[in-house]
């Protein structure tokens, strides 16, 4: 009887953990890439040269996205907040599947000459903004190359106005901070030339072997992470 109860409890616990694993994997699959390349030190790098050309040319690599990611300050009307802004190309939703999590509005980062953005649902609610509102959200980021002026701090801050085009919902922690911006706008805010925060790679099949090959080719100056190592 004791062995039967112990075995049943073990099966139940393992089943619950398998269920959690599937839920987490399903939620991450549309936001996290198969492989992520980030610098081993510092916050940015320039993805240029023979090594990165080799990565892009690999047969198992289906898509490579340049990403710039930074914490920013937001202002909308009387509401303020912070967000983890992610600058991406207009094709990002198609390759990542993030548009599958759209709950309001539409995925769009440009409307003519106007810059647009997508919010996580909780962040959108806290700022009081919704798709289609006529007033833009203002995004602020401090000047990386100058000291902050104590007399007039706003002189040391870069800012940009963006319009809310869509709202996504992935998970509670992501929804509370996610802000998707056009990568050219993000590059202007953080004063990058050709640098990026990361390269997101999506592959055909299992990325395990490919990950090891890329890490060996790029060397110790970079960290090459699969989905689980991105979220330890």
Coordinates of C-alpha atoms in Angstrom, one line a residue:
X1 CA 0.0 0.0 0.0
X2 CA 2.8 2.4 0.9
X3 CA 4.6 1.7 -2.4
X4 CA 1.4 2.2 -4.3
X5 CA 0.7 5.5 -2.6
X6 CA 4.3 6.7 -3.2
X7 CA 4.2 5.7 -6.9
X8 CA 0.9 7.4 -7.4
X9 CA 2.1 10.6 -5.8
X10 CA 5.3 10.6 -7.9
X11 CA 3.2 10.1 -11.1
X12 CA 0.9 13.0 -10.1
X13 CA 3.8 15.3 -9.3
X14 CA 5.6 14.5 -12.6
X15 CA 2.4 15.0 -14.6
X16 CA 1.9 18.4 -13.0
X17 CA 5.5 19.4 -13.8
X18 CA 5.1 18.2 -17.4
X19 CA 2.0 20.3 -17.7
X20 CA 3.8 23.4 -16.4
X21 CA 6.6 22.8 -18.8
X22 CA 4.2 22.7 -21.7
X23 CA 2.5 25.9 -20.6
X24 CA 5.8 27.7 -20.2
X25 CA 7.1 26.4 -23.6
X26 CA 4.0 27.4 -25.5
X27 CA 4.1 30.9 -24.1
X28 CA 7.8 31.4 -24.7
X29 CA 7.7 30.0 -28.2
X30 CA 6.2 33.1 -29.8
X31 CA 8.4 35.6 -27.9
X32 CA 11.7 33.9 -27.4
X33 CA 13.9 32.9 -30.4
X34 CA 15.3 29.4 -30.9
X35 CA 18.8 30.9 -30.4
X36 CA 19.8 34.3 -29.0
X37 CA 23.3 35.8 -29.5
X38 CA 24.3 38.5 -26.9
X39 CA 27.7 39.9 -26.0
X40 CA 29.5 38.2 -23.1
X41 CA 30.4 41.7 -21.7
X42 CA 28.7 45.0 -22.3
X43 CA 25.3 45.7 -23.7
X44 CA 25.8 46.0 -27.5
X45 CA 27.8 44.7 -30.4
X46 CA 28.0 45.2 -34.1
X47 CA 26.9 42.0 -36.0
X48 CA 29.3 42.4 -38.9
X49 CA 32.2 40.4 -40.4
X50 CA 32.8 36.9 -41.7
X51 CA 31.6 35.2 -38.6
X52 CA 28.1 36.8 -38.6
X53 CA 27.9 36.3 -42.4
X54 CA 28.6 32.6 -41.8
X55 CA 25.8 32.5 -39.2
X56 CA 23.3 34.1 -41.6
X57 CA 24.3 31.7 -44.4
X58 CA 23.7 28.4 -42.4
X59 CA 21.2 26.2 -44.0
X60 CA 19.3 25.5 -40.8
X61 CA 18.9 29.2 -40.1
X62 CA 15.5 30.4 -41.3
X63 CA 15.6 34.0 -40.0
X64 CA 17.9 36.4 -38.2
X65 CA 16.5 39.5 -36.5
X66 CA 18.5 42.4 -35.1
X67 CA 17.1 43.6 -31.8
X68 CA 17.8 46.7 -29.6
X69 CA 16.5 46.4 -26.1
X70 CA 16.6 49.0 -23.3
X71 CA 14.6 50.2 -20.3
X72 CA 12.8 53.5 -21.1
X73 CA 10.5 56.0 -19.4
X74 CA 7.0 56.6 -20.8
X75 CA 4.6 59.4 -20.4
X76 CA 1.0 59.6 -21.5
X77 CA -1.2 62.4 -20.3
X78 CA -1.0 62.3 -16.5
X79 CA 0.3 58.8 -16.4
X80 CA 4.0 57.8 -16.3
X81 CA 5.8 54.5 -16.2
X82 CA 8.8 52.4 -17.3
X83 CA 9.0 49.7 -20.0
X84 CA 11.4 47.3 -21.5
X85 CA 11.4 48.7 -25.0
X86 CA 12.3 46.3 -27.8
X87 CA 13.3 47.7 -31.2
X88 CA 12.5 45.3 -34.0
X89 CA 12.0 45.2 -37.8
X90 CA 8.5 45.3 -39.3
X91 CA 8.7 41.6 -40.2
X92 CA 9.3 40.6 -36.5
X93 CA 5.6 39.7 -35.8
X94 CA 5.5 37.4 -38.8
X95 CA 8.6 35.4 -37.9
X96 CA 8.1 35.4 -34.1
X97 CA 4.3 34.7 -34.1
X98 CA 3.8 37.6 -31.6
X99 CA 0.8 38.7 -33.6
X100 CA -0.9 35.6 -32.5
X101 CA -1.1 37.2 -29.1
X102 CA -2.8 40.4 -30.3
X103 CA -5.9 41.2 -28.2
X104 CA -6.6 44.7 -29.4
X105 CA -5.8 46.8 -32.4
X106 CA -3.3 45.5 -35.0
X107 CA 0.4 44.8 -35.4
X108 CA 1.8 47.9 -37.1
X109 CA 5.0 49.8 -36.4
X110 CA 4.7 52.4 -39.2
X111 CA 1.8 54.3 -40.6
X112 CA 3.2 56.5 -43.4
X113 CA 5.8 58.6 -41.7
X114 CA 4.4 58.1 -38.2
X115 CA 6.0 55.7 -35.7
X116 CA 3.7 53.3 -34.0
X117 CA 4.2 50.7 -31.2
X118 CA 2.6 47.7 -29.6
X119 CA 2.1 47.5 -25.8
X120 CA 1.9 44.6 -23.3
X121 CA -1.7 44.6 -22.0
X122 CA -0.9 45.4 -18.4
X123 CA 1.5 48.2 -19.4
X124 CA -1.2 49.6 -21.7
X125 CA -3.8 49.5 -18.9
X126 CA -1.5 51.2 -16.4
X127 CA -0.8 54.1 -18.8
X128 CA -4.5 54.4 -19.8
X129 CA -3.7 54.2 -23.5
X130 CA -5.5 52.1 -26.2
X131 CA -5.1 51.6 -30.0
X132 CA -6.5 54.3 -32.0
X133 CA -6.1 57.1 -29.5
X134 CA -5.2 60.4 -31.1
X135 CA -2.6 61.4 -28.6
X136 CA 0.9 59.8 -28.8
X137 CA 2.9 58.2 -26.0
X138 CA 6.2 59.9 -25.3
X139 CA 9.3 57.7 -24.9
X140 CA 12.3 59.0 -23.0
X141 CA 15.9 57.7 -22.8
X142 CA 18.9 59.4 -21.3
X143 CA 21.8 60.6 -23.4
X144 CA 24.5 58.0 -23.3
X145 CA 27.3 60.4 -24.3
X146 CA 26.6 63.3 -22.0
X147 CA 26.4 63.9 -18.3
X148 CA 22.9 64.6 -17.0
X149 CA 22.5 68.4 -16.5
X150 CA 21.3 69.2 -13.0
X151 CA 20.1 72.6 -14.1
X152 CA 17.9 71.2 -16.8
X153 CA 17.7 67.4 -16.9
X154 CA 15.5 67.3 -20.0
X155 CA 18.4 68.6 -22.0
X156 CA 20.2 65.3 -21.3
X157 CA 17.2 63.1 -22.5
X158 CA 16.2 62.0 -25.9
X159 CA 12.5 61.6 -26.6
X160 CA 10.2 60.4 -29.3
X161 CA 6.4 60.3 -29.8
X162 CA 4.8 57.0 -30.9
X163 CA 1.2 56.1 -31.5
X164 CA -0.4 53.0 -29.9
X165 CA -1.4 50.6 -32.7
X166 CA -1.9 47.3 -30.9
X167 CA -1.9 45.4 -27.6
X168 CA -0.5 41.9 -27.0
X169 CA -0.9 39.5 -24.1
X170 CA 1.8 36.8 -23.6
X171 CA 2.2 36.3 -19.8
X172 CA 1.8 38.5 -16.7
X173 CA 5.5 39.5 -16.4
X174 CA 5.9 40.2 -20.1
X175 CA 2.6 42.1 -20.4
X176 CA 3.6 44.4 -17.5
X177 CA 6.7 45.8 -19.3
X178 CA 6.7 45.0 -23.0
X179 CA 6.9 47.8 -25.5
X180 CA 7.6 47.0 -29.2
X181 CA 9.1 49.9 -31.2
X182 CA 10.5 50.3 -34.8
X183 CA 14.2 49.5 -34.7
X184 CA 15.2 52.7 -36.4
X185 CA 13.4 54.8 -33.8
X186 CA 15.0 52.7 -31.0
X187 CA 18.4 53.1 -32.6
X188 CA 18.0 56.9 -32.7
X189 CA 16.8 57.0 -29.0
X190 CA 19.8 55.0 -27.7
X191 CA 22.3 56.6 -30.1
X192 CA 23.5 53.4 -31.8
X193 CA 25.0 53.4 -35.3
X194 CA 25.1 49.7 -36.4
X195 CA 25.2 48.2 -32.9
X196 CA 22.4 45.9 -31.6
X197 CA 21.6 44.4 -28.2
X198 CA 21.1 40.9 -29.6
X199 CA 20.6 38.7 -32.7
X200 CA 17.5 36.5 -32.6
X201 CA 17.8 33.4 -34.7
X202 CA 14.9 31.1 -35.7
X203 CA 15.8 27.7 -37.0
X204 CA 14.4 24.6 -38.7
X205 CA 14.5 21.6 -36.5
X206 CA 16.2 21.3 -33.1
X207 CA 18.8 24.1 -32.5
X208 CA 21.0 22.1 -30.1
X209 CA 23.7 21.2 -32.6
X210 CA 23.6 24.5 -34.3
X211 CA 23.9 26.4 -31.0
X212 CA 27.2 24.6 -30.3
X213 CA 28.5 25.3 -33.8
X214 CA 27.7 29.0 -33.5
X215 CA 29.2 29.3 -30.1
X216 CA 32.5 27.6 -31.3
X217 CA 32.7 30.0 -34.3
X218 CA 32.0 33.2 -32.4
X219 CA 34.2 32.4 -29.4
X220 CA 34.2 33.6 -25.8
X221 CA 33.2 37.2 -26.7
X222 CA 29.6 36.1 -27.2
X223 CA 26.9 34.0 -25.4
X224 CA 24.8 31.8 -27.5
X225 CA 21.6 30.8 -25.7
X226 CA 18.7 28.5 -26.4
X227 CA 15.2 29.2 -25.0
X228 CA 15.7 27.7 -21.6
X229 CA 19.1 29.4 -21.0
X230 CA 17.4 32.7 -22.0
X231 CA 15.0 32.1 -19.1
X232 CA 17.0 30.2 -16.4

